Short mmCIF file of C-alpha atoms and ligand atoms in Angstrom, two decimals:
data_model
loop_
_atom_site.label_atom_id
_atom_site.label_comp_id
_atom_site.label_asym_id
_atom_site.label_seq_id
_atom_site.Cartn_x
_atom_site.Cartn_y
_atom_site.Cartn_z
CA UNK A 1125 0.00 0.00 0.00
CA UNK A 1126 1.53 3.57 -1.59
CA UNK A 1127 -0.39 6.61 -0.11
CA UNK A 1128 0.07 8.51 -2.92
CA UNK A 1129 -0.84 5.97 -5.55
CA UNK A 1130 -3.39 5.19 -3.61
CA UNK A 1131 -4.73 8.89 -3.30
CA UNK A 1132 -3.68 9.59 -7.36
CA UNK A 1133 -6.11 6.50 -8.35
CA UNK A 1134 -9.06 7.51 -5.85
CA UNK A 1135 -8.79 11.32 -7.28
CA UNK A 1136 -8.62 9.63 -10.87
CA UNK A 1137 -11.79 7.46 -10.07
CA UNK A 1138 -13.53 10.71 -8.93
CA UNK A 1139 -12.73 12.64 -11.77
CA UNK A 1140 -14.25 10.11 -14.17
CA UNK A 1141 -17.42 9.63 -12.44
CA UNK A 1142 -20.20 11.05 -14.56
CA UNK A 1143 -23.36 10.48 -12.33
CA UNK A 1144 -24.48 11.56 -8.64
CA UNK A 1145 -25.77 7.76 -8.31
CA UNK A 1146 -21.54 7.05 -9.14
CA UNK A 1147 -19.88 9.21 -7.25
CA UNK A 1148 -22.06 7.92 -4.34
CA UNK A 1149 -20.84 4.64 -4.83
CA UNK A 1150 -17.32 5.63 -4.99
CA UNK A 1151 -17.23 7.52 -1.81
CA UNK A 1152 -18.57 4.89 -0.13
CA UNK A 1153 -15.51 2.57 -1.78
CA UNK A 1154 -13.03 4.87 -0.53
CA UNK A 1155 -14.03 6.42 2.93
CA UNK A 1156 -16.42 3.59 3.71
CA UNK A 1157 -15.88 1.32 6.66
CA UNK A 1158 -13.53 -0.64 4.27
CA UNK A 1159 -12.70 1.89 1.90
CA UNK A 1160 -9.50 2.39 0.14
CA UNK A 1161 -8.53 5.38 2.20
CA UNK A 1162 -10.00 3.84 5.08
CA UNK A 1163 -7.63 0.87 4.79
CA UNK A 1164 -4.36 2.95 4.46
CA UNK A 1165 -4.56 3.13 8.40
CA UNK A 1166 -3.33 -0.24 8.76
CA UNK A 1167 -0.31 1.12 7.51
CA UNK A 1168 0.35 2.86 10.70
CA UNK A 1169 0.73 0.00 13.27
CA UNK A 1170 2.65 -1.68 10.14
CA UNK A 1171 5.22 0.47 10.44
CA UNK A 1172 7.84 1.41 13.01
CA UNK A 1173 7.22 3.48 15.92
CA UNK A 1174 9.22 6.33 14.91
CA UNK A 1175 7.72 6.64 11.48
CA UNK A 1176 3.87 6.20 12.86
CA UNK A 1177 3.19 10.10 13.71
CA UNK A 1178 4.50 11.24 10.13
CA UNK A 1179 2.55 8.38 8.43
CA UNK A 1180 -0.73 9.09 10.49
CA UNK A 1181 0.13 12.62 9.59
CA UNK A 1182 0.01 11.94 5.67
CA UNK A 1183 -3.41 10.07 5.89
CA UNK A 1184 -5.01 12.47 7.12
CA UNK A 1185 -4.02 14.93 4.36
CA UNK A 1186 -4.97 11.65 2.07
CA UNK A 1187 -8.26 12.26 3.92
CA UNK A 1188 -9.02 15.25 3.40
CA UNK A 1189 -8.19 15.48 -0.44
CA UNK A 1190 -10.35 12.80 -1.29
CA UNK A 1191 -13.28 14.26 0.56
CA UNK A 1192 -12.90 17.88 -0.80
CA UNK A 1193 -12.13 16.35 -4.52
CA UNK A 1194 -15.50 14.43 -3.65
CA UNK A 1195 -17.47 17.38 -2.78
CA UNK A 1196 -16.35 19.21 -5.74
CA UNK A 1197 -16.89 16.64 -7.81
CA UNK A 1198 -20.60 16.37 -6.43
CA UNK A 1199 -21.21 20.40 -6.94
CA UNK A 1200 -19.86 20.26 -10.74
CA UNK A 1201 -22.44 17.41 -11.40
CA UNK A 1202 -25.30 18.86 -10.04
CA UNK A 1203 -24.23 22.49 -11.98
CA UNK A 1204 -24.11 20.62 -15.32
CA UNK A 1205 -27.42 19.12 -14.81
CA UNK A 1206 -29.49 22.30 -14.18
CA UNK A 1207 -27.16 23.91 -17.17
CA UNK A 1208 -28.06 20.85 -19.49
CA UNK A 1209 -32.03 21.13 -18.27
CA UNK A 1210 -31.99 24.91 -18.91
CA UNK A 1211 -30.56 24.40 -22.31
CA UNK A 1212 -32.97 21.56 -23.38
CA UNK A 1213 -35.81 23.77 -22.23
CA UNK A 1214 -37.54 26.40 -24.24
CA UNK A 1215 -39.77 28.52 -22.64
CA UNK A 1216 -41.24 31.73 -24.46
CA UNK A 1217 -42.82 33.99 -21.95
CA UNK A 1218 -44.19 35.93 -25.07
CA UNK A 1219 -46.84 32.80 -25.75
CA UNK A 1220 -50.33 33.66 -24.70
CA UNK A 1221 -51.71 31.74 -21.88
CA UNK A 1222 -54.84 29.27 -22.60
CA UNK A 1223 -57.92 31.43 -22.42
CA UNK A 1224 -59.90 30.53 -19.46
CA UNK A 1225 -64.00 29.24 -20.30
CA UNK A 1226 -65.97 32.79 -19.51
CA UNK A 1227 -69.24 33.11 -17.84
CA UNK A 1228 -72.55 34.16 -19.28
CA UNK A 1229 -76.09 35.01 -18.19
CA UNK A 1230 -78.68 32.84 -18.17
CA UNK A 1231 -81.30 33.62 -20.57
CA UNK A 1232 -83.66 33.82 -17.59
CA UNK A 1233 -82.08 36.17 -16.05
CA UNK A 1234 -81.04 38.47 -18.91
CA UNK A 1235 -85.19 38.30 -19.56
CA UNK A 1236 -85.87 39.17 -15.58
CA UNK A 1237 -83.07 42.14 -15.59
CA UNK A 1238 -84.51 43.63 -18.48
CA UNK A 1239 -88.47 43.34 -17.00
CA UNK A 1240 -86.69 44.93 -13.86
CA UNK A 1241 -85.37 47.95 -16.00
CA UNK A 1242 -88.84 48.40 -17.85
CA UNK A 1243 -90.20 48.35 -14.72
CA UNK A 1244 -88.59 51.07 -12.85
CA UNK A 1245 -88.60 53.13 -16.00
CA UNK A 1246 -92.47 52.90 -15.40
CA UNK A 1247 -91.90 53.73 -12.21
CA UNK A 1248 -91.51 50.49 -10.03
CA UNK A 1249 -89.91 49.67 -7.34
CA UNK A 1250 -88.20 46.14 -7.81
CA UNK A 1251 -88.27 44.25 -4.43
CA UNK A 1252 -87.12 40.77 -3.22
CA UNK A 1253 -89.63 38.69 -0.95
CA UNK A 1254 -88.10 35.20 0.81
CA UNK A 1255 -88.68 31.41 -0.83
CA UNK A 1256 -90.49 30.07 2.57
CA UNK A 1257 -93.14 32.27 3.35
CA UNK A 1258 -96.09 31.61 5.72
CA UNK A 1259 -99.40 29.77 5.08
CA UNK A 1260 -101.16 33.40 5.54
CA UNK A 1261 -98.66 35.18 3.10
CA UNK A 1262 -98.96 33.03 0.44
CA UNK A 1263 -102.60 31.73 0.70
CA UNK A 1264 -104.99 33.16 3.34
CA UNK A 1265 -104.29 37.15 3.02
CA UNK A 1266 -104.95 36.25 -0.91
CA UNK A 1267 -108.49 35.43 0.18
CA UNK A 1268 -107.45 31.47 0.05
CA UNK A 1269 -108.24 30.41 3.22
CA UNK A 1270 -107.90 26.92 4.81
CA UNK A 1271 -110.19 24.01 2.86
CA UNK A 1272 -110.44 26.39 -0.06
CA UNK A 1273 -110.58 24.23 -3.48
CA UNK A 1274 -108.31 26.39 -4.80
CA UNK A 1275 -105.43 25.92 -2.79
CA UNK A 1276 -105.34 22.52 -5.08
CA UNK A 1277 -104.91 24.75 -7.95
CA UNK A 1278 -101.18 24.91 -6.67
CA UNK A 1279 -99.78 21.51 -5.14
CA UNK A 1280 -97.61 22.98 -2.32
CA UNK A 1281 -94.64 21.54 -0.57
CA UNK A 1282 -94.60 22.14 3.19
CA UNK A 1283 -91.67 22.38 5.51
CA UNK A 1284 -92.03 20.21 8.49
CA UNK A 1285 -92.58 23.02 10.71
CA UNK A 1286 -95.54 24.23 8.82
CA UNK A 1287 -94.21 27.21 6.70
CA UNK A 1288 -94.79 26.71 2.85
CA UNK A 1289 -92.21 27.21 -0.07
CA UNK A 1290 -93.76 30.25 -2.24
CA UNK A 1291 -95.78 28.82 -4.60
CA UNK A 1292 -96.03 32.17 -6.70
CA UNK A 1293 -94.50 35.52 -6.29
CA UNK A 1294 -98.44 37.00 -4.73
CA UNK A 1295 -97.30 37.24 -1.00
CA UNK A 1296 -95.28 40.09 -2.15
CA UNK A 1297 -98.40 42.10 -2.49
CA UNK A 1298 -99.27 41.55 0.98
CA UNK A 1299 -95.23 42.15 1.85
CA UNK A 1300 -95.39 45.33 -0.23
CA UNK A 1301 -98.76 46.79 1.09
CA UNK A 1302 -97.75 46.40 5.09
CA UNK A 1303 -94.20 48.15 4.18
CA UNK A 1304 -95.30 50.35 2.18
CA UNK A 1305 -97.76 53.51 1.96
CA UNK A 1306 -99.95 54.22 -0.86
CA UNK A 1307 -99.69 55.51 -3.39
CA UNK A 1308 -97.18 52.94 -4.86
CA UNK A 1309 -96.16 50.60 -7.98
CA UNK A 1310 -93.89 47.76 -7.23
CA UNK A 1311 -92.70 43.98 -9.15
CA UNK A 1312 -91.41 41.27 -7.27
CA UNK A 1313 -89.33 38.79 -9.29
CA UNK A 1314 -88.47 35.64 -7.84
CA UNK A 1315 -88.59 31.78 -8.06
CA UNK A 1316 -91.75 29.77 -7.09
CA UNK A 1317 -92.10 26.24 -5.66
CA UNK A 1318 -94.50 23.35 -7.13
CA UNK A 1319 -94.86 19.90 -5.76
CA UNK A 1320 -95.86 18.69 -9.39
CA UNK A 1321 -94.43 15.60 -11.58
CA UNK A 1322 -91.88 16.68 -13.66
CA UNK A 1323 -92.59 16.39 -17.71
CA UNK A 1324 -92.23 18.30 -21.12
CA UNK A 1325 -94.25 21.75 -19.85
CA UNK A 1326 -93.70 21.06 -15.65
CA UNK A 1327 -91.22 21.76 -13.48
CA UNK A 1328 -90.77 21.99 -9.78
CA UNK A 1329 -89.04 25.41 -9.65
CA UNK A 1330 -89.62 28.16 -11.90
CA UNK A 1331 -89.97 31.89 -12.45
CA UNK A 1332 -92.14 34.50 -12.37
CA UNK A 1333 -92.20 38.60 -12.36
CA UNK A 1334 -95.45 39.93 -10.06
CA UNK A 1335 -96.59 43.37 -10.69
CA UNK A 1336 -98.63 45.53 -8.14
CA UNK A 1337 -100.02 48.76 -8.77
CA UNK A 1338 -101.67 50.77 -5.35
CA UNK A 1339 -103.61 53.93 -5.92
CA UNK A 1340 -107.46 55.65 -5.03
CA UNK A 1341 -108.65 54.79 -8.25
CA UNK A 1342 -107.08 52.25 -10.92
CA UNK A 1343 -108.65 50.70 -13.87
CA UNK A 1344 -108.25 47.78 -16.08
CA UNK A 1345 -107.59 49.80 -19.20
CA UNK A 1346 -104.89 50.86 -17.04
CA UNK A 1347 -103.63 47.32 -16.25
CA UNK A 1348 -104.04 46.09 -19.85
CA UNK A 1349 -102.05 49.18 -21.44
CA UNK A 1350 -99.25 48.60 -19.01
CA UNK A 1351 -99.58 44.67 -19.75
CA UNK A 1352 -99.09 45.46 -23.76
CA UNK A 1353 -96.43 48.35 -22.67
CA UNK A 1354 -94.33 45.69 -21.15
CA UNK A 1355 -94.63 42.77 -23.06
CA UNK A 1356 -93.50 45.21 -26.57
CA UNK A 1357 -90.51 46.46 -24.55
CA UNK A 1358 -89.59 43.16 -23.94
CA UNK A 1359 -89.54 41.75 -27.36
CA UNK A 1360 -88.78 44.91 -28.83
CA UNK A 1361 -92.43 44.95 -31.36
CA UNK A 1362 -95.56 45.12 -31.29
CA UNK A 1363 -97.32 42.56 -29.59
CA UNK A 1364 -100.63 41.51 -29.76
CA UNK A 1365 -102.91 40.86 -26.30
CA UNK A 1366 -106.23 39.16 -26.00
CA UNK A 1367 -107.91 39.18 -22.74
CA UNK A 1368 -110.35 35.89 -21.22
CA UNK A 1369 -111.29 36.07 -17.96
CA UNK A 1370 -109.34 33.75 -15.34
CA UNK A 1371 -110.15 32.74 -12.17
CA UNK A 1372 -107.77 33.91 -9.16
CA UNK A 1373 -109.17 34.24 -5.76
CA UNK A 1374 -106.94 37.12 -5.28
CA UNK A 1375 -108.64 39.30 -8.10
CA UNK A 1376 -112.14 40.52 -8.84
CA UNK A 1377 -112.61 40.46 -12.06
CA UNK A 1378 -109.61 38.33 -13.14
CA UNK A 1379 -108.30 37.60 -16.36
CA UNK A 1380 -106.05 35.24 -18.22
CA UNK A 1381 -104.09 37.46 -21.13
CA UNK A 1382 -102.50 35.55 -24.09
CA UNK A 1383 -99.87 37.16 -26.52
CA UNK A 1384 -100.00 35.87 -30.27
CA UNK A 1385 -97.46 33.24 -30.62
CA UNK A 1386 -93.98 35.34 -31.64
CA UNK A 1387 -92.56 32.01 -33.12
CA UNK A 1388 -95.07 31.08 -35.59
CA UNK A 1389 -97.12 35.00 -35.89
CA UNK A 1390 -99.88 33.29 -34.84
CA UNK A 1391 -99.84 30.54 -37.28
CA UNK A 1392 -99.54 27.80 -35.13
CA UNK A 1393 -96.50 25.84 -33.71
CA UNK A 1394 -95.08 23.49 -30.98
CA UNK A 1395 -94.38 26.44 -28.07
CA UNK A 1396 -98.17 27.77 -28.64
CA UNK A 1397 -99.48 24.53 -28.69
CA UNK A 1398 -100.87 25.12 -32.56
CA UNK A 1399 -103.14 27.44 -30.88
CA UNK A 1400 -101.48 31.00 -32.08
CA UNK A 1401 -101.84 32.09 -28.57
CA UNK A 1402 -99.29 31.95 -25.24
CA UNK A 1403 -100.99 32.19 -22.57
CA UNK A 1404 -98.68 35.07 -20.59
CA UNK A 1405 -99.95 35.73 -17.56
CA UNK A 1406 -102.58 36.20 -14.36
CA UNK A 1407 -103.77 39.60 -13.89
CA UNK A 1408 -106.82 41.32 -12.34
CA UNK A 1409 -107.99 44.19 -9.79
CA UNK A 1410 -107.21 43.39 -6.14
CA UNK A 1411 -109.75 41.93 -4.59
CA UNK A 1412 -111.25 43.73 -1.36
CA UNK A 1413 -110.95 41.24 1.04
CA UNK A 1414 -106.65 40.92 0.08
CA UNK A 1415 -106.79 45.00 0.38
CA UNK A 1416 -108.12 44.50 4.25
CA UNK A 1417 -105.50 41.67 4.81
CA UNK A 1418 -102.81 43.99 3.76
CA UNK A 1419 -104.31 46.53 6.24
CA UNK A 1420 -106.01 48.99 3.49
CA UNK A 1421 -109.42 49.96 3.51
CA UNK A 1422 -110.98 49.27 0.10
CA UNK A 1423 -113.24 51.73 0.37
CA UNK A 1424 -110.22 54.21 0.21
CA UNK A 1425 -107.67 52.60 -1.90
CA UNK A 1426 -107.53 50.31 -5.11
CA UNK A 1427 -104.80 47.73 -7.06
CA UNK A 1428 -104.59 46.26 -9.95
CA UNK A 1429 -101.64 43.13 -9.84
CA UNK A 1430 -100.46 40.80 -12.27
CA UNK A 1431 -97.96 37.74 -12.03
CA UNK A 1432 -96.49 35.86 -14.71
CA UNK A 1433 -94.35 33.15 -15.60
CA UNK A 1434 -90.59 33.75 -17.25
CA UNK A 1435 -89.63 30.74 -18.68
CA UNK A 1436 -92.17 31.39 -21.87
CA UNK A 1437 -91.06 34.83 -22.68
CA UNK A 1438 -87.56 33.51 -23.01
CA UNK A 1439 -88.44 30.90 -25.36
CA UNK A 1440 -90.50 33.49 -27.14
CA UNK A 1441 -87.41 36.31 -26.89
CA UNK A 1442 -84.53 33.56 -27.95
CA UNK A 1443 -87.43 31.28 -30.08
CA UNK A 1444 -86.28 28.39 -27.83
CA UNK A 1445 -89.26 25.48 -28.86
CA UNK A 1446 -89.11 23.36 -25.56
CA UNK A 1447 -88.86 24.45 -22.47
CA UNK A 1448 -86.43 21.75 -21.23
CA UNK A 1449 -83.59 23.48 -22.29
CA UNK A 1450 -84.47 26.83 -20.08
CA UNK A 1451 -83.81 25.31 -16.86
CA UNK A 1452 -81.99 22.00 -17.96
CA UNK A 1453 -78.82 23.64 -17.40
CA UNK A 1454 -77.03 22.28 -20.62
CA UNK A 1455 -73.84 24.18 -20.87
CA UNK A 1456 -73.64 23.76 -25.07
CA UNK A 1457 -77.30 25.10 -25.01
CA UNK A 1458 -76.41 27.94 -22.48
CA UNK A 1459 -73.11 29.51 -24.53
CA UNK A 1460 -75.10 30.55 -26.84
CA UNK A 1461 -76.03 33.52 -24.59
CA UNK A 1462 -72.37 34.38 -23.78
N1 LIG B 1343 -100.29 33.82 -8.62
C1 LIG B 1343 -100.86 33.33 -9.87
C2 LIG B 1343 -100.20 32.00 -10.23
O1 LIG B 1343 -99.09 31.78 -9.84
C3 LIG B 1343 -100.64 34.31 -10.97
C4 LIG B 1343 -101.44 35.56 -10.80
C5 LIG B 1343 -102.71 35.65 -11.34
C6 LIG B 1343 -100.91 36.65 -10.14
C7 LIG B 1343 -103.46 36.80 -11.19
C8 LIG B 1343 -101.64 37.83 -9.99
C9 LIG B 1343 -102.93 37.89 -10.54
O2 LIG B 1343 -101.16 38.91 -9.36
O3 LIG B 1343 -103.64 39.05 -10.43
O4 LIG B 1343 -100.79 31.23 -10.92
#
């Protein structure tokens, strides 16, 4: 055993070791338990005992040149792999970034904000009444109390503490009539609750706009005007109204008015049923007994009110010919409104 050949070899080894994974395996080779370098200690109790200090002394230096050629040897590999990687790899910070999906409105509620601006152009206010409403709200202060047949007009799901989920926007006239005082004009948009079986024209939860209109005197002329007012700003023509009466046990008289079909002008197709008509909406004068529930005297004051669905006038607006795809939530259906 030479020190220095021994040390000339081991700094030869490390010089030619092209991996981290090598030089790992060559350090363990040389300063391992039985390493090369290791080893040259036998050489001290080999040797006389006047030449042991010196010899000691010179493994140690052997030592310590191995282990700092190791170390450099370990830095230079790791610096030529993150200078190869950086050379293989192109990146151009110039490249536009994928464009991110955006959002869009839903038809219904590009149809509802516009009804809200015609609205307060006409001088509305628009206000926001809660889902779960009381049995009084939404059926006895509209003069349908308990037993009454027409509280099966509306099949009604109940919460199990006796409150009901709205089952049309109406309780907002009662709402509107205790906050407010008359004179006023106010719309309540909002979503309405059915416990119905779902098919083609049904659904659980839909939309409708109420209108209420508080003064001494109103009239229907007044009510039917405003109805054809509306219903042209919305589509943006002329639209033509027809008028039958409807039963409502919130209105006295009460009337059903239908729109001629926009789709077909009136010709017939599949969203007015081959009929030329849509039916539109519910609309009639207030009837006395909802006045006194409200906390008006109907000898004093009058309303007219209204309260429609939405989910036809958007499939007469975007001519949309089933009404599954309005609330079907179909994302290839719904980009066309981005
Ligand atoms: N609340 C009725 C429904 O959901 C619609 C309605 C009819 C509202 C006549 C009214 C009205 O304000 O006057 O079927």
């Amino acid at each position: 055993m030479n020190i220095d050949t021994t040390v000339e070899s081991a700094l030869a080894e490390i010089a030619a070791a092209d991996t981290e994974a090598t030089l790992r395996d060559l350090e363990v080779g040389l300063l391992g338990k039985k390493g090369t370098i290791t080893e040259l200690t036998r050489l001290i109790g080999a040797a006389p005992p006047a030449e042991r200090g010196p010899i000691g002394k010179a493994i140690n230096v052997a030592k310590a040149t191995v282990t700092q050629a190791l170390e450099a040897r370990k830095v230079a590999l790791v610096q030529g792999a993150i200078a190869r990687e950086l050379a293989d790899t192109t990146f151009d910070v110039s490249v536009p970034g994928a464009r991110p999906d955006l959002g869009s409105f839903h038809p219904l509620t590009l149809v509802q904000e516009r009804l809200e601006d015609i609205f307060t152009a006409m001088g509305f206010m628009v206000l926001d009444y809660g889902e779960v409403e009381t049995d009084f709200m939404n059926f006895e202060a509209l003069n349908i109390p308990k037993h009454h047949p027409a509280r099966d007009m509306q099949d009604t799901f109940w919460t199990k503490d006796g409150h009901v989920l709205r089952t049309h926007t109406s309780p907002g006239q009662i709402r509107a009539m205790k906050q407010f005082a008359p004179p006023f004009r106010a719309a309540f948009p909002g979503k309405v609750f059915r416990n119905e079986a779902l098919d083609a024209s049904h659904e659980h939860t839909f939309h409708q706009l109420e209108g209420l209109f508080v003064d001494r005197v109103v009239s229907v002329a007044g009510l039917i005007s405003t109805m054809k007012i509306m219903l042209s700003q919305v589509f943006e023509r002329e639209v033509t109204v027809r008028l039958r009466p409807g039963y409502f046990p919130f209105v006295e008289p009460g009337f059903e008015l239908d729109m001629q079909c926009l789709l077909c002008g009136g010709a017939g197709c599949r969203v007015c049923k081959h009929s030329g008509w849509v039916e539109t909406l519910g609309c009639g004068l207030v009837h006395p007994n909802v006045l006194r529930h409200a906390g008006l005297d109907p000898a004093e004051w009058q309303a007219w009110a209204f309260g429609m669905g939405l989910s036809r006038l958007v499939m007469m607006r975007y001519g949309i010919d089933d009404i599954r795809h309005v609330l079907g939530g179909d994302l290839r259906f719904l980009q066309q409104f981005a």
